[in-house]
CSV table of C-alpha atoms and ligand atoms in Angstrom, one decimal:
chain,number,residue,atom,x,y,z
F,1,MET,CA,-45.5,29.1,-3.6
F,2,PRO,CA,-45.8,30.9,-0.1
F,3,ALA,CA,-49.0,29.3,1.7
F,4,PHE,CA,-52.1,31.2,1.3
F,5,GLN,CA,-55.7,30.8,1.5
F,6,TYR,CA,-58.1,29.5,-1.7
F,7,LEU,CA,-61.7,30.2,-1.9
F,8,ARG,CA,-63.9,29.6,-4.9
F,9,PRO,CA,-67.3,31.8,-4.0
F,10,ALA,CA,-70.3,31.0,-5.8
F,11,SER,CA,-71.6,34.8,-5.9
F,12,LEU,CA,-70.3,38.0,-6.6
F,13,THR,CA,-71.4,39.5,-3.2
F,14,GLU,CA,-69.2,36.4,-1.4
F,15,ALA,CA,-66.4,37.4,-3.4
F,16,ILE,CA,-66.4,41.0,-2.7
F,17,GLY,CA,-67.3,40.2,1.3
F,18,ALA,CA,-64.2,38.1,1.0
F,19,PHE,CA,-61.7,40.7,-0.1
F,20,ARG,CA,-59.7,41.3,2.9
F,21,GLY,CA,-56.0,41.7,3.7
F,22,ASP,CA,-53.5,40.7,1.3
F,23,ALA,CA,-56.0,39.4,-1.1
F,24,ALA,CA,-56.1,38.9,-4.8
F,25,TYR,CA,-58.7,38.1,-7.4
F,26,LEU,CA,-58.0,34.9,-9.8
F,27,ALA,CA,-59.4,34.6,-13.0
F,28,GLY,CA,-57.5,33.0,-15.7
F,29,GLY,CA,-54.5,32.9,-13.7
F,30,HIS,CA,-52.1,33.4,-16.3
F,31,THR,CA,-50.6,36.3,-14.9
F,32,LEU,CA,-51.0,35.9,-11.1
F,33,ILE,CA,-50.1,32.3,-11.0
F,34,PRO,CA,-46.5,32.9,-12.8
F,35,ALA,CA,-46.3,35.8,-10.7
F,36,MET,CA,-46.9,34.3,-7.2
F,37,LYS,CA,-44.5,31.3,-8.6
F,38,THR,CA,-41.5,33.6,-9.3
F,39,GLY,CA,-42.6,35.4,-5.6
F,40,LEU,CA,-43.2,38.6,-7.4
F,41,ARG,CA,-46.3,38.7,-5.9
F,42,ALA,CA,-47.2,37.1,-2.6
F,43,VAL,CA,-51.0,36.7,-2.0
F,44,GLU,CA,-52.7,35.9,1.3
F,45,ARG,CA,-56.1,35.0,0.0
F,46,LEU,CA,-56.8,33.8,-3.6
F,47,ILE,CA,-61.0,34.5,-4.4
F,48,ASP,CA,-61.1,32.2,-7.5
F,49,LEU,CA,-63.8,34.0,-9.6
F,50,SER,CA,-64.7,31.2,-12.0
F,51,ALA,CA,-67.9,29.7,-10.1
F,52,ILE,CA,-69.4,33.4,-10.2
F,53,PRO,CA,-72.3,32.9,-13.2
F,54,ASP,CA,-72.6,36.8,-13.9
F,55,LEU,CA,-69.1,37.4,-15.0
F,56,SER,CA,-69.3,35.6,-18.4
F,57,GLY,CA,-71.1,36.1,-21.6
F,58,ILE,CA,-70.8,38.3,-24.8
F,59,GLU,CA,-73.9,40.4,-25.6
F,60,ARG,CA,-75.0,43.6,-27.7
F,61,ARG,CA,-76.4,46.5,-25.8
F,62,GLY,CA,-77.3,49.1,-28.2
F,63,ASP,CA,-74.0,50.9,-29.7
F,64,ARG,CA,-71.6,48.6,-27.2
F,65,MET,CA,-70.5,45.2,-27.0
F,66,VAL,CA,-70.7,43.9,-23.9
F,67,VAL,CA,-68.1,41.2,-22.8
F,68,GLY,CA,-68.2,39.6,-19.0
F,69,ALA,CA,-64.5,40.0,-17.1
F,70,MET,CA,-64.3,36.4,-17.1
F,71,VAL,CA,-64.7,35.4,-20.9
F,72,ARG,CA,-61.4,34.0,-22.4
F,73,HIS,CA,-59.2,35.1,-25.0
F,74,ALA,CA,-60.0,32.2,-27.1
F,75,ALA,CA,-64.3,32.4,-26.7
F,76,VAL,CA,-63.7,36.6,-27.9
F,77,ALA,CA,-61.6,34.9,-30.9
F,78,HIS,CA,-64.0,32.6,-31.7
F,79,SER,CA,-67.3,34.3,-31.1
F,80,PRO,CA,-69.7,34.4,-34.2
F,81,LEU,CA,-71.3,37.8,-32.6
F,82,VAL,CA,-67.7,39.7,-32.2
F,83,GLN,CA,-66.7,38.3,-35.5
F,84,ALA,CA,-69.6,39.9,-36.9
F,85,THR,CA,-69.6,43.1,-35.2
F,86,ILE,CA,-65.9,44.1,-34.3
F,87,PRO,CA,-64.0,41.3,-36.4
F,88,GLY,CA,-60.6,43.1,-35.5
F,89,LEU,CA,-61.4,42.6,-32.1
F,90,ALA,CA,-61.6,38.7,-32.4
F,91,ARG,CA,-58.4,39.1,-34.4
F,92,LEU,CA,-56.5,40.7,-31.1
F,93,ALA,CA,-58.1,37.9,-29.1
F,94,ALA,CA,-56.6,35.1,-31.6
F,95,GLY,CA,-53.1,36.6,-31.2
F,96,ILE,CA,-52.6,36.7,-28.2
F,97,GLY,CA,-50.1,34.5,-26.2
F,98,ASP,CA,-50.8,30.9,-27.2
F,99,PRO,CA,-53.3,28.6,-27.7
F,100,GLN,CA,-53.3,27.6,-24.1
F,101,VAL,CA,-52.7,31.3,-22.8
F,102,ARG,CA,-56.2,32.1,-24.7
F,103,ARG,CA,-57.9,29.1,-23.2
F,104,ARG,CA,-57.4,30.3,-19.6
F,105,GLY,CA,-56.6,34.0,-19.9
F,106,THR,CA,-59.7,36.4,-19.4
F,107,LEU,CA,-60.8,40.2,-20.6
F,108,GLY,CA,-60.9,41.4,-17.0
F,109,GLY,CA,-57.5,40.0,-15.9
F,110,SER,CA,-55.9,41.7,-18.8
F,111,LEU,CA,-57.3,45.1,-18.1
F,112,ALA,CA,-57.2,44.7,-14.1
F,113,ASN,CA,-53.3,43.7,-15.0
F,114,ASN,CA,-52.5,46.1,-17.4
F,115,ASP,CA,-49.0,45.0,-18.7
F,116,PRO,CA,-47.4,47.7,-20.6
F,117,ALA,CA,-47.1,45.3,-23.6
F,118,ALA,CA,-50.4,43.6,-23.4
F,119,ASP,CA,-53.2,43.8,-26.2
F,120,TYR,CA,-56.3,44.4,-24.8
F,121,PRO,CA,-55.5,47.6,-23.0
F,122,ALA,CA,-55.1,49.2,-26.2
F,123,ALA,CA,-58.5,47.8,-27.9
F,124,ALA,CA,-60.3,49.0,-24.6
F,125,LEU,CA,-58.8,52.6,-24.9
F,126,ALA,CA,-59.0,52.9,-28.7
F,127,LEU,CA,-62.9,51.2,-28.7
F,128,ASP,CA,-63.7,54.1,-25.8
F,129,ALA,CA,-64.6,51.1,-23.6
F,130,THR,CA,-66.3,51.7,-20.4
F,131,ILE,CA,-65.6,49.1,-17.4
F,132,GLU,CA,-68.1,48.0,-15.3
F,133,THR,CA,-67.3,47.2,-11.9
F,134,ASP,CA,-68.8,46.3,-8.4
F,135,ARG,CA,-68.3,50.1,-7.8
F,136,GLY,CA,-69.4,51.5,-11.1
F,137,THR,CA,-67.9,52.6,-14.4
F,138,HIS,CA,-64.8,53.7,-15.5
F,139,LEU,CA,-64.4,55.2,-19.2
F,140,ALA,CA,-60.9,53.4,-20.5
F,141,ASP,CA,-59.5,57.4,-20.9
F,142,ASP,CA,-59.4,57.2,-17.3
F,143,PHE,CA,-58.8,53.7,-16.5
F,144,PHE,CA,-55.7,53.3,-17.6
F,145,GLN,CA,-52.9,54.6,-15.4
F,146,GLY,CA,-49.3,53.4,-16.4
F,147,MET,CA,-47.2,50.4,-15.7
F,148,PHE,CA,-49.7,47.9,-13.8
F,149,ALA,CA,-51.6,50.7,-12.8
F,150,THR,CA,-55.4,51.3,-12.6
F,151,ALA,CA,-58.3,53.6,-11.8
F,152,LEU,CA,-59.2,50.3,-9.8
F,153,ALA,CA,-59.5,50.7,-5.7
F,154,GLU,CA,-58.4,47.7,-3.7
F,155,GLY,CA,-60.7,44.7,-4.1
F,156,GLU,CA,-62.5,46.4,-6.8
F,157,LEU,CA,-64.0,43.9,-9.0
F,158,ILE,CA,-64.3,44.1,-13.2
F,159,ARG,CA,-67.8,42.6,-14.1
F,160,ALA,CA,-67.5,43.6,-17.7
F,161,VAL,CA,-66.1,45.6,-20.4
F,162,ALA,CA,-68.4,47.4,-22.9
F,163,PHE,CA,-66.5,48.4,-25.8
F,164,ARG,CA,-68.1,50.7,-28.4
F,165,ILE,CA,-69.0,49.4,-31.8
F,166,PRO,CA,-67.0,51.6,-34.4
F,167,GLN,CA,-67.5,52.0,-38.0
F,168,ALA,CA,-64.2,49.9,-38.3
F,169,PHE,CA,-61.6,48.4,-36.1
F,170,ALA,CA,-58.1,47.2,-36.5
F,171,TYR,CA,-55.1,46.1,-34.2
F,172,ALA,CA,-51.6,45.8,-35.6
F,173,LYS,CA,-48.7,44.2,-33.3
F,174,PHE,CA,-45.0,43.5,-33.8
F,175,ARG,CA,-45.2,40.4,-31.5
F,176,HIS,CA,-41.9,39.5,-29.5
F,177,PRO,CA,-41.2,36.3,-30.9
F,178,ALA,CA,-40.6,34.2,-27.7
F,179,SER,CA,-42.9,36.2,-25.3
F,180,ARG,CA,-45.8,37.0,-27.8
F,181,TYR,CA,-46.4,40.1,-26.1
F,182,ALA,CA,-46.5,43.2,-28.5
F,183,LEU,CA,-43.3,45.0,-28.5
F,184,ALA,CA,-45.6,47.5,-30.4
F,185,GLY,CA,-49.1,47.3,-30.9
F,186,VAL,CA,-51.0,49.8,-32.6
F,187,ALA,CA,-55.3,49.7,-32.5
F,188,VAL,CA,-57.1,52.1,-34.6
F,189,ALA,CA,-60.8,52.6,-33.9
F,190,ARG,CA,-63.2,54.6,-36.6
F,191,PHE,CA,-66.0,56.6,-35.3
F,192,GLY,CA,-68.4,59.2,-36.7
F,193,GLU,CA,-66.8,61.9,-34.4
F,194,GLY,CA,-63.2,60.4,-35.4
F,195,PRO,CA,-60.5,58.0,-35.3
F,196,ARG,CA,-59.1,56.8,-32.3
F,197,VAL,CA,-56.0,55.4,-31.9
F,198,ALA,CA,-54.1,53.5,-28.6
F,199,VAL,CA,-50.6,52.3,-28.7
F,200,THR,CA,-49.5,49.1,-26.2
F,201,GLY,CA,-45.9,47.8,-26.0
F,202,VAL,CA,-43.9,50.7,-26.3
F,203,ALA,CA,-44.1,53.2,-23.4
F,204,ALA,CA,-44.9,52.7,-19.6
F,205,GLY,CA,-48.5,52.3,-20.3
F,206,VAL,CA,-50.8,52.2,-23.1
F,207,PHE,CA,-51.7,55.8,-24.3
F,208,ARG,CA,-53.9,57.6,-26.9
F,209,TRP,CA,-51.4,58.4,-29.6
F,210,THR,CA,-53.3,62.2,-30.4
F,211,GLU,CA,-51.0,63.5,-32.8
F,212,ALA,CA,-52.0,60.3,-34.9
F,213,GLU,CA,-55.5,60.9,-34.7
F,214,ARG,CA,-55.2,64.4,-35.7
F,215,ALA,CA,-53.2,63.7,-38.6
F,216,ILE,CA,-55.6,60.8,-39.9
F,217,ALA,CA,-58.5,63.1,-39.4
F,218,ALA,CA,-56.8,65.4,-41.3
F,219,GLY,CA,-56.1,62.9,-44.3
F,220,ALA,CA,-52.3,64.3,-43.8
F,221,LEU,CA,-50.7,60.8,-42.2
F,222,ALA,CA,-48.0,62.2,-44.2
F,223,SER,CA,-47.5,64.8,-42.0
F,224,LEU,CA,-47.0,62.8,-39.0
F,225,GLY,CA,-43.9,63.4,-37.3
F,226,PRO,CA,-42.1,60.9,-35.1
F,227,LEU,CA,-43.5,59.6,-31.9
F,228,GLU,CA,-42.4,61.7,-29.2
F,229,ARG,CA,-42.8,60.5,-25.3
F,230,ASP,CA,-41.0,60.7,-22.5
F,231,ASP,CA,-41.7,57.1,-21.5
F,232,LEU,CA,-40.6,55.2,-24.0
F,233,ILE,CA,-39.4,51.9,-23.0
F,234,GLY,CA,-36.2,50.5,-24.5
F,235,ASP,CA,-34.8,47.1,-23.0
F,236,LEU,CA,-32.6,44.1,-24.0
F,237,HIS,CA,-35.5,43.3,-26.4
F,238,ALA,CA,-35.9,46.7,-28.3
F,239,SER,CA,-34.5,50.2,-28.1
F,240,ALA,CA,-36.8,53.3,-27.2
F,241,GLU,CA,-36.0,54.5,-31.0
F,242,TYR,CA,-36.8,51.3,-32.4
F,243,ARG,CA,-40.0,51.0,-30.5
F,244,ALA,CA,-41.5,54.4,-31.8
F,245,HIS,CA,-40.3,53.5,-35.3
F,246,LEU,CA,-42.4,50.2,-34.8
F,247,ALA,CA,-45.4,52.0,-33.4
F,248,ARG,CA,-45.3,53.8,-36.9
F,249,VAL,CA,-45.5,50.7,-39.0
F,250,MET,CA,-47.8,49.1,-36.9
F,251,LEU,CA,-50.0,52.5,-37.4
F,252,GLU,CA,-49.9,52.1,-41.3
F,253,ARG,CA,-50.6,48.1,-41.0
F,254,ALA,CA,-54.0,48.9,-38.9
F,255,LEU,CA,-54.6,51.6,-41.4
F,256,GLU,CA,-54.5,49.4,-44.3
F,257,GLU,CA,-56.2,46.7,-42.6
F,258,LEU,CA,-59.3,49.2,-41.6
F,259,VAL,CA,-59.7,50.0,-45.2
F,260,ARG,CA,-59.9,46.5,-46.3
L,1,MET,CA,-62.1,18.0,-3.9
L,2,ARG,CA,-62.3,15.4,-6.0
L,3,ILE,CA,-60.3,15.0,-9.1
L,4,ARG,CA,-60.5,12.4,-11.9
L,5,VAL,CA,-57.5,11.3,-13.3
L,6,ASN,CA,-57.0,9.0,-15.8
L,7,GLY,CA,-60.4,7.5,-15.4
L,8,GLU,CA,-59.8,7.0,-11.6
L,9,THR,CA,-61.4,9.5,-8.9
L,10,PHE,CA,-59.1,10.8,-6.4
L,11,ASP,CA,-60.1,12.7,-3.2
L,12,ALA,CA,-57.3,15.1,-3.6
L,13,ALA,CA,-56.0,15.6,-0.2
L,14,VAL,CA,-53.9,18.6,-0.9
L,15,HIS,CA,-54.1,22.4,-0.6
L,16,PRO,CA,-56.3,23.8,-3.1
L,17,GLY,CA,-53.4,26.2,-3.8
L,18,THR,CA,-51.1,23.7,-5.0
L,19,LEU,CA,-49.9,23.5,-8.8
L,20,LEU,CA,-51.8,20.9,-10.7
L,21,VAL,CA,-48.7,19.3,-12.0
L,22,ASP,CA,-47.3,19.2,-8.6
L,23,TRP,CA,-50.0,17.1,-7.5
L,24,LEU,CA,-50.0,14.9,-10.4
L,25,ARG,CA,-46.1,14.2,-10.3
L,26,ASP,CA,-45.5,14.5,-6.5
L,27,GLY,CA,-48.9,13.5,-5.0
L,28,LEU,CA,-49.9,10.6,-7.7
L,29,GLY,CA,-46.7,9.9,-9.1
L,30,LEU,CA,-47.6,10.6,-12.5
L,31,THR,CA,-44.3,11.9,-13.6
L,32,GLY,CA,-44.9,11.7,-17.4
L,33,THR,CA,-46.4,15.5,-17.1
L,34,HIS,CA,-42.8,17.4,-16.9
L,35,VAL,CA,-42.1,20.7,-15.8
L,36,GLY,CA,-39.7,22.7,-18.2
L,37,CYS,CA,-40.1,26.1,-17.5
L,38,THR,CA,-41.1,28.4,-14.5
L,39,THR,CA,-42.8,30.9,-16.7
L,40,SER,CA,-45.8,29.1,-18.5
L,41,GLN,CA,-44.2,29.1,-21.8
L,42,CYS,CA,-42.9,25.5,-22.7
L,43,GLY,CA,-45.8,23.3,-22.9
L,44,ALA,CA,-43.9,20.0,-21.3
L,45,CYS,CA,-46.8,20.7,-18.6
L,46,HIS,CA,-49.9,20.0,-21.0
L,47,VAL,CA,-52.3,17.5,-19.6
L,48,MET,CA,-56.3,17.8,-20.4
L,49,VAL,CA,-58.5,19.3,-18.0
L,50,ASP,CA,-62.3,18.4,-19.2
L,51,GLY,CA,-61.1,17.9,-22.6
L,52,GLU,CA,-59.1,21.1,-22.9
L,53,VAL,CA,-55.2,21.5,-23.2
L,54,VAL,CA,-54.1,23.6,-20.2
L,55,LYS,CA,-50.7,24.1,-18.9
L,56,SER,CA,-50.5,22.3,-15.4
L,57,CYS,CA,-48.1,24.4,-13.9
L,58,THR,CA,-50.1,27.4,-14.2
L,59,ILE,CA,-53.5,26.0,-13.0
L,60,LEU,CA,-54.2,25.0,-9.0
L,61,VAL,CA,-55.5,22.0,-7.9
L,62,GLY,CA,-58.5,24.0,-6.7
L,63,GLN,CA,-59.3,24.7,-10.0
L,64,CYS,CA,-59.6,21.7,-11.2
L,65,ASP,CA,-62.3,20.6,-8.2
L,66,GLY,CA,-65.0,18.1,-10.0
L,67,ALA,CA,-63.0,18.2,-13.1
L,68,ASP,CA,-62.1,15.3,-15.5
L,69,VAL,CA,-58.1,15.4,-16.2
L,70,THR,CA,-55.8,13.5,-18.8
L,71,THR,CA,-52.2,12.8,-18.6
L,72,ILE,CA,-50.0,11.4,-20.7
L,73,GLU,CA,-50.1,8.1,-18.5
L,74,GLY,CA,-53.6,8.1,-19.3
L,75,LEU,CA,-53.6,8.2,-23.2
L,76,GLY,CA,-52.5,4.5,-24.0
L,77,THR,CA,-50.6,1.7,-22.5
L,78,PRO,CA,-47.0,0.8,-23.7
L,79,GLU,CA,-48.6,-2.3,-25.6
L,80,ALA,CA,-51.4,0.0,-27.3
L,81,LEU,CA,-50.4,3.4,-27.8
L,82,HIS,CA,-52.6,5.9,-28.9
L,83,PRO,CA,-52.3,6.9,-32.3
L,84,MET,CA,-50.9,10.2,-31.4
L,85,GLN,CA,-48.1,8.3,-29.3
L,86,GLU,CA,-47.6,5.8,-32.1
L,87,ALA,CA,-47.4,8.5,-34.8
L,88,PHE,CA,-44.3,10.3,-32.9
L,89,ARG,CA,-42.5,6.9,-32.7
L,90,THR,CA,-43.3,6.3,-36.4
L,91,ALA,CA,-42.2,9.8,-37.5
L,92,HIS,CA,-39.1,10.1,-35.0
L,93,GLY,CA,-41.2,12.9,-33.5
L,94,LEU,CA,-38.6,13.6,-30.5
L,95,GLN,CA,-35.2,13.2,-29.4
L,96,CYS,CA,-34.7,13.7,-25.7
L,97,GLY,CA,-38.4,13.0,-25.0
L,98,PHE,CA,-38.6,15.9,-22.5
L,99,CYS,CA,-41.4,17.9,-24.2
L,100,THR,CA,-42.8,14.9,-25.8
L,101,PRO,CA,-45.7,14.3,-23.2
L,102,GLY,CA,-46.8,18.2,-24.0
L,103,MET,CA,-46.2,17.7,-27.8
L,104,VAL,CA,-48.6,14.8,-27.9
L,105,MET,CA,-51.1,16.6,-25.8
L,106,ALA,CA,-51.0,19.4,-28.1
L,107,GLY,CA,-50.8,17.4,-31.2
L,108,ILE,CA,-54.4,15.5,-30.0
L,109,ALA,CA,-56.1,18.9,-29.3
L,110,ILE,CA,-55.0,19.9,-32.7
L,111,ALA,CA,-56.8,17.0,-34.3
L,112,ARG,CA,-59.5,17.1,-32.3
L,113,THR,CA,-60.0,20.7,-33.4
L,114,HIS,CA,-58.7,20.8,-37.1
L,115,GLY,CA,-59.5,17.3,-38.0
L,116,ALA,CA,-57.7,14.7,-40.1
L,117,HIS,CA,-56.5,17.1,-42.8
L,118,VAL,CA,-55.1,19.7,-40.8
L,119,SER,CA,-52.2,21.9,-42.7
L,120,ASP,CA,-48.7,21.8,-41.6
L,121,GLU,CA,-49.2,25.6,-41.4
L,122,THR,CA,-52.1,25.4,-38.6
L,123,ILE,CA,-50.1,22.7,-36.7
L,124,ARG,CA,-47.0,25.4,-36.6
L,125,HIS,CA,-49.4,28.0,-35.5
L,126,GLU,CA,-50.9,25.8,-32.8
L,127,LEU,CA,-47.8,24.6,-31.6
L,128,GLU,CA,-46.8,28.2,-30.3
L,129,GLY,CA,-47.1,27.1,-26.8
L,130,ASN,CA,-45.1,24.2,-27.2
L,131,LEU,CA,-41.1,24.6,-27.0
L,132,CYS,CA,-38.7,21.8,-28.3
L,133,ARG,CA,-34.7,22.0,-27.7
L,134,CYS,CA,-34.0,19.2,-29.6
L,135,THR,CA,-35.7,18.3,-32.9
L,136,GLY,CA,-36.1,21.4,-35.0
L,137,TYR,CA,-39.6,20.8,-35.1
L,138,GLN,CA,-40.0,19.3,-38.5
L,139,ASN,CA,-40.6,16.0,-37.1
L,140,ILE,CA,-42.9,17.1,-34.6
L,141,VAL,CA,-45.2,18.7,-37.1
L,142,ALA,CA,-44.9,15.4,-39.4
L,143,ALA,CA,-45.8,13.1,-36.5
L,144,ILE,CA,-48.9,15.4,-35.6
L,145,ARG,CA,-49.9,15.5,-39.4
L,146,LEU,CA,-49.6,11.4,-39.1
L,147,GLY,CA,-50.9,11.3,-35.7
L,148,ALA,CA,-54.3,13.3,-36.9
L,149,ARG,CA,-54.9,10.7,-39.8
L,150,ALA,CA,-54.5,8.0,-37.7
L,151,MET,CA,-56.5,9.2,-35.1
L,152,ALA,CA,-59.5,9.6,-38.0
L,153,GLU,CA,-58.4,6.1,-39.1
L,154,ALA,CA,-59.0,4.8,-35.5
L,155,GLY,CA,-62.6,6.5,-35.3
L,156,LEU,CA,-61.1,8.9,-32.5
L,157,ILE,CA,-62.2,12.1,-34.5
L,158,PRO,CA,-64.1,12.3,-37.8
L,159,ALA,CA,-62.2,10.9,-40.9
L,160,ALA,CA,-64.4,13.6,-42.9
L,161,GLU,CA,-62.3,17.2,-44.5
L,162,ASN,CA,-62.2,19.7,-41.9
L,163,ALA,CA,-61.0,23.2,-42.1
W,1,LIG,C1,-46.8,32.3,-22.1
W,1,LIG,C2,-48.2,33.7,-21.8
W,1,LIG,C3,-47.8,34.7,-23.1
W,1,LIG,C4,-48.9,35.8,-22.7
W,1,LIG,N1,-49.3,36.4,-24.4
W,1,LIG,C5,-49.9,37.5,-23.8
W,1,LIG,C6,-50.1,38.6,-24.9
W,1,LIG,O1,-49.4,38.2,-26.3
W,1,LIG,N2,-50.8,39.4,-24.8
W,1,LIG,C7,-51.6,40.1,-23.8
W,1,LIG,O2,-51.9,40.8,-24.0
W,1,LIG,N3,-51.2,38.8,-23.0
W,1,LIG,C8,-50.5,37.7,-22.7
W,1,LIG,N4,-50.2,37.3,-21.7
W,1,LIG,C9,-51.1,37.1,-20.6
W,1,LIG,C10,-52.3,36.5,-20.5
W,1,LIG,O3,-53.1,37.1,-21.4
W,1,LIG,C11,-53.0,36.5,-19.1
W,1,LIG,O4,-54.0,35.7,-19.1
W,1,LIG,C12,-53.9,37.8,-18.6
W,1,LIG,O5,-53.1,39.3,-18.9
W,1,LIG,C13,-54.6,38.0,-17.6
W,1,LIG,O6,-55.5,37.2,-17.5
W,1,LIG,P1,-55.8,36.2,-16.4
W,1,LIG,O7,-57.4,35.7,-16.9
W,1,LIG,O8,-54.8,34.8,-16.3
W,1,LIG,O9,-55.7,37.1,-15.2
W,1,LIG,P2,-55.3,36.3,-13.7
W,1,LIG,O10,-53.9,36.1,-13.6
W,1,LIG,O11,-55.9,35.7,-12.7
W,1,LIG,O12,-55.0,37.8,-13.0
W,1,LIG,C14,-54.6,39.1,-13.4
W,1,LIG,C15,-54.6,40.2,-12.2
W,1,LIG,O13,-55.9,40.7,-12.2
W,1,LIG,C16,-56.4,40.7,-11.2
W,1,LIG,N5,-57.9,40.5,-11.6
W,1,LIG,C17,-58.3,39.6,-12.4
W,1,LIG,N6,-59.7,39.5,-12.7
W,1,LIG,C18,-60.4,40.6,-11.9
W,1,LIG,C19,-61.5,41.2,-12.2
W,1,LIG,N7,-62.6,40.4,-12.6
W,1,LIG,N8,-61.6,42.2,-11.6
W,1,LIG,C20,-60.7,42.9,-10.7
W,1,LIG,N9,-59.2,42.2,-10.7
W,1,LIG,C21,-59.2,40.9,-11.5
W,1,LIG,C22,-56.0,39.6,-10.5
W,1,LIG,O14,-55.9,39.6,-9.1
W,1,LIG,C23,-54.8,39.9,-10.6
W,1,LIG,O15,-54.2,40.8,-10.3
W,1,LIG,C24,-49.6,36.0,-21.6
W,1,LIG,C25,-49.6,35.1,-20.6
W,1,LIG,C26,-48.7,33.8,-20.8
W,1,LIG,C27,-48.7,33.1,-19.6
W,2,LIG,S1,-43.5,23.8,-17.5
W,2,LIG,FE1,-45.7,24.7,-17.6
W,2,LIG,S2,-45.2,25.7,-19.5
W,2,LIG,FE2,-43.5,25.2,-19.1
W,3,LIG,S1,-37.3,16.4,-28.0
W,3,LIG,FE1,-36.0,17.4,-26.8
W,3,LIG,S2,-37.2,19.0,-25.8
W,3,LIG,FE2,-38.0,17.9,-27.9
């Protein structure tokens, strides 16, 4: 890796103040470090967030489950609070990568990175989450902006993610057998005003499948046509048609889990 | 940066942005930790950092400041192998041996988390971050099953039934 400066500030203010030039925050490092190793990403200053106390913790605040940006996937998977409140979210976290990835990777890193095949973005979008940063709050509906793109400004730091607690939530993913990322992943959340359906892995970025939401709300899933978008991904792992088909199958699996 | 490795404390006089595996292998000569990929997928580089198994190719030395690191060299001696190492020998849990240090580390973590009577299904599930090109995994699973029981007999984990 080319030389870079490594900092491990002890407070949020220090971390934000240290962000200048070609800088990047380091969370679990399980996307950033591999990207730096292969030269996909060059960084001059790496600002490690792990010594900042206020970025971890999981708590319930009213109708929201608030999870700190530095909370690791394994901690969400094993959290009794998450298991009791949004069990499908704990299961989603337990299905990310492998045990070692789950011990290091964080929620904030996953959302900031917004990999088109990542799992958490689908949960955040279906669960109508708000993303709390050092500068304000983003709605999930506005936060995810296509492949690896988010509403975060340069140097903006995610502090926590507040998932809205639904009546029910389920996530079904068809894993790529080698990478474990989603070839298609569908998250369904049921709220009083209706369902929210988010899809990952099949298009340039996570998106809400509004036709599916309407069909579920109307109790007319059979009438739902095939998923059609102009940014479907087709690659050597799966064609665009196959991914669209998988999305439909994952939707049905998620709905089955929802009623269980 | 002060880092304990296999019980010995080092002042790591390297750049904090160095990959832990590079420091272990090139700086300390602990070449038992292997590098099988560049993509954080194979697990040949697994070591323990504060008791947790992590990929040493995907963690920086700076992130380990103050930590306690255990590599395969720190588990046992050739005369007195760690029960998990012994189990890999007994059950023929290796062929070329390249993946073995990482497998042994994962095996110990599995035994500690799931106990002496861990099921084969759990072992396979927990090995998702370890790749082996030789064995077909059958004997690795058998070795970890055996090693978990041996760790209980040696008093390293509780002997009681554990989910
Ligand atoms: C082998 C392997 C398998 C994987 N499988 C899956 C999978 O199945 N599903 C899945 O979803 N993911 C998977 N991942 C990715 C994994 O979940 C990553 O850990 C995660 O995407 C990024 O989190 P991180 O904490 O490691 O972030 P880092 O790698 O530290 O950072 C990622 C990016 O986010 C930025 N960032 C980090 N934290 C913040 C913050 N608080 N505020 C603003 N910006 C921030 C960083 O600057 C960087 O650009 C896998 C990774 C590996 C190596
Ligand atoms: S060398 Fe670390 S995971 Fe392959
Ligand atoms: S024994 Fe050769 S890679 Fe596993």
